[in-house]
GROMACS .gro file of C-alpha atoms in nm:
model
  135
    1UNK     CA    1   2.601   3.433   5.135
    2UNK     CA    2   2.858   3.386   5.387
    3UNK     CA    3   2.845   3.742   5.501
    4UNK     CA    4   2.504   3.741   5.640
    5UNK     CA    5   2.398   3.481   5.881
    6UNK     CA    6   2.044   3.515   5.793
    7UNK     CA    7   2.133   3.331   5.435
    8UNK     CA    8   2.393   3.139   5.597
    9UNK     CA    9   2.134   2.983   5.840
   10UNK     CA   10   1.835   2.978   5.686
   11UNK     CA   11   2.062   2.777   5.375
   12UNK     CA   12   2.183   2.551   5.665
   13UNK     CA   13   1.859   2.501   5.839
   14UNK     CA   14   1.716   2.436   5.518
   15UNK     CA   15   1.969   2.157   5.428
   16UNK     CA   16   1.879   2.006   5.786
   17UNK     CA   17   1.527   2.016   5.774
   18UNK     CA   18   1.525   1.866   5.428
   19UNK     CA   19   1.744   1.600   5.528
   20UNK     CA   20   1.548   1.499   5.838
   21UNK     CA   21   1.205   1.522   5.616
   22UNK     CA   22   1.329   1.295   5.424
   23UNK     CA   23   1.498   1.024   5.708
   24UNK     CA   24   1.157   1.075   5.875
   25UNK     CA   25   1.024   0.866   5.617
   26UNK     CA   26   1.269   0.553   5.646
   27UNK     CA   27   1.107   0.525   6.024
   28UNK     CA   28   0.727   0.568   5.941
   29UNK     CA   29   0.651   0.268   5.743
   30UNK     CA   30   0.258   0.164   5.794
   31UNK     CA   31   0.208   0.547   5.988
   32UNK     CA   32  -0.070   0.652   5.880
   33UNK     CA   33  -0.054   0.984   5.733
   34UNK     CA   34  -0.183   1.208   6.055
   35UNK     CA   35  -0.160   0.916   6.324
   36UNK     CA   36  -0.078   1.071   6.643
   37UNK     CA   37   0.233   0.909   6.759
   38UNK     CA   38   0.469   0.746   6.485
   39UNK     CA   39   0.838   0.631   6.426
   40UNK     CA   40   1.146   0.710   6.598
   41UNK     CA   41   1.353   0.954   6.376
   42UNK     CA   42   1.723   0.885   6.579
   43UNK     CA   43   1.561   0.687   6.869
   44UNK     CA   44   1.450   0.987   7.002
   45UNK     CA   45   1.227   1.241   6.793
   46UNK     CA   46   0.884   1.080   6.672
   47UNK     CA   47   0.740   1.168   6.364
   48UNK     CA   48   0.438   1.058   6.111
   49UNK     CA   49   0.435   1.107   5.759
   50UNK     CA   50   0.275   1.459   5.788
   51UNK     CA   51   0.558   1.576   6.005
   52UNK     CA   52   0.793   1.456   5.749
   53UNK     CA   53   0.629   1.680   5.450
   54UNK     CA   54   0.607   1.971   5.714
   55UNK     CA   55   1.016   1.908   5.765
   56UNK     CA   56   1.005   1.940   5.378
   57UNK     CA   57   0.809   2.214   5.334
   58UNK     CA   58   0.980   2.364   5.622
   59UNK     CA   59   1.325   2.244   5.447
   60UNK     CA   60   1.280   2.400   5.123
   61UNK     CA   61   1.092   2.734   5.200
   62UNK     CA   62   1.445   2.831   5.415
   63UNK     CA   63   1.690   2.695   5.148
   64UNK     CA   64   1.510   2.903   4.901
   65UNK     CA   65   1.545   3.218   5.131
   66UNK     CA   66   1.879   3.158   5.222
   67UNK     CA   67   1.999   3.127   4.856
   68UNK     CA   68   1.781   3.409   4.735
   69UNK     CA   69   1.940   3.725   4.930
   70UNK     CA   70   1.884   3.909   5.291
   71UNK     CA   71   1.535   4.036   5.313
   72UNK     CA   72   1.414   3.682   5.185
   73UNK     CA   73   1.610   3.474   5.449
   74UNK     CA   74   1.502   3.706   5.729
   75UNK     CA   75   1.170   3.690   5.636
   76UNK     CA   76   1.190   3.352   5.633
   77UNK     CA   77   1.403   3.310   5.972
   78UNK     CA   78   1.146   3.523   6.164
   79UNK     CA   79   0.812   3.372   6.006
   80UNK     CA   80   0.909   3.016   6.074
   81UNK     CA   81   1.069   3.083   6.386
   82UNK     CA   82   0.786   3.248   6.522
   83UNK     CA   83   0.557   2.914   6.384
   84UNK     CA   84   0.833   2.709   6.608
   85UNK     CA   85   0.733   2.894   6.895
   86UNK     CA   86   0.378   2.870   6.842
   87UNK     CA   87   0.438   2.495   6.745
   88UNK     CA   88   0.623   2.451   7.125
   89UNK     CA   89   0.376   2.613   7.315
   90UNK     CA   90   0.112   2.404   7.118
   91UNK     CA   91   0.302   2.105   7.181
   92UNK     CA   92   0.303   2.110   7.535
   93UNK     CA   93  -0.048   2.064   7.504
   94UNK     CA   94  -0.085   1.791   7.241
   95UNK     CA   95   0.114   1.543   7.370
   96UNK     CA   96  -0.100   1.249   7.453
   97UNK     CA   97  -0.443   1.398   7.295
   98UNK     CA   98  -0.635   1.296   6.970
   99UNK     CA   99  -0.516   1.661   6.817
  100UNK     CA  100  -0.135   1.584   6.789
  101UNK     CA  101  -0.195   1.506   6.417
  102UNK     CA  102   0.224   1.568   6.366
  103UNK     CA  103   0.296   1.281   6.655
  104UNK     CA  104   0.511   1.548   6.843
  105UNK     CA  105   0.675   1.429   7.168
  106UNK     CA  106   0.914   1.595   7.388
  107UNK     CA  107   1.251   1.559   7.251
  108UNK     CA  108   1.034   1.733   6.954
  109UNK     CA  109   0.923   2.013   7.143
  110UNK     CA  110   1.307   2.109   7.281
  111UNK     CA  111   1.379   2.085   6.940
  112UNK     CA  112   1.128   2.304   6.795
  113UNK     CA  113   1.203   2.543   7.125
  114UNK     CA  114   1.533   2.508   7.013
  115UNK     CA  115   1.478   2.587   6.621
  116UNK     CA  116   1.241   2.899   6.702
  117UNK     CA  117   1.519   3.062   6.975
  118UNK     CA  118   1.799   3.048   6.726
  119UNK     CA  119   1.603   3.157   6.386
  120UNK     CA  120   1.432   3.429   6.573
  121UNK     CA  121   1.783   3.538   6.720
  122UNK     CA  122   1.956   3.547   6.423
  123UNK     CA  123   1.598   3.683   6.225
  124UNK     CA  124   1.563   3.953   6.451
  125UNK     CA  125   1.948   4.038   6.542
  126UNK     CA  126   2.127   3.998   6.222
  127UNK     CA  127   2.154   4.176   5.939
  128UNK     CA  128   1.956   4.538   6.071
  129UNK     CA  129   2.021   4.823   5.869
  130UNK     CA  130   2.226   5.067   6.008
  131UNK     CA  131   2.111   5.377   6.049
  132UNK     CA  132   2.257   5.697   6.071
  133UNK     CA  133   2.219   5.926   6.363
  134UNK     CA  134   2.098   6.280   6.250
  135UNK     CA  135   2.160   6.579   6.485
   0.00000   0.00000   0.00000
């Protein structure tokens, strides 16, 4: 596992977001399930209890991949780095509306920004066949 760093991240990343799912629920006592702002996960990120199951979801799809093999975790890296994106972009307009049904604020968006840059870096950079050159 150690010799690809799409199983070594997606394995870490998985660990993380698994963790944080389940911290997110020691901060969103009486949040209702899609309430649009909620606790603060480490005084800073805010989350409801329907961002905490997607950081579980999120958690366990990469742990899988990363301990499964190479074409799994890259998979993996690229599909939910690309949702990151999508969920950044997205955020930028939810924030403050009756739609942000996963009680995203800012220091959530760098973070999913954040997320998306390095497991579509590593997704899209790391472990590429090589290919021989034919003459």
């Amino acid at each position: 596992m150690t010799k690809s760093p799409n199983r070594l991240l997606a394995t870490v990343f998985g660990v993380v977001y698994l963790l944080v799912g389940l911290l997110g629920f020691t901060v969103t006592g009486g949040v209702s399930f899609f309430a649009t702002s909620g606790g603060l996960l480490l005084g800073l990120f805010e989350v409801n209890v329907f961002h905490n199951v997607a950081h579980l979801l999120i958690g366990a799809a990469l742990l899988i991949a990363g301990v499964s093999n190479v074409a799994a975790a890259r998979g993996v890296n690229i599909a939910i780095g690309a949702a990151y994106l999508l969920l950044g972009v997205a955020g930028l307009f939810l924030i403050g509306t009756a739609l942000n049904i996963l009680a995203i604020n800012a220091a959530d968006n760098v973070l999913h920004f954040a997320s998306a840059a390095v497991l579509l870096a590593v997704g899209l950079g790391a472990d590429k066949k090589v290919r021989s050159a034919t003459a």
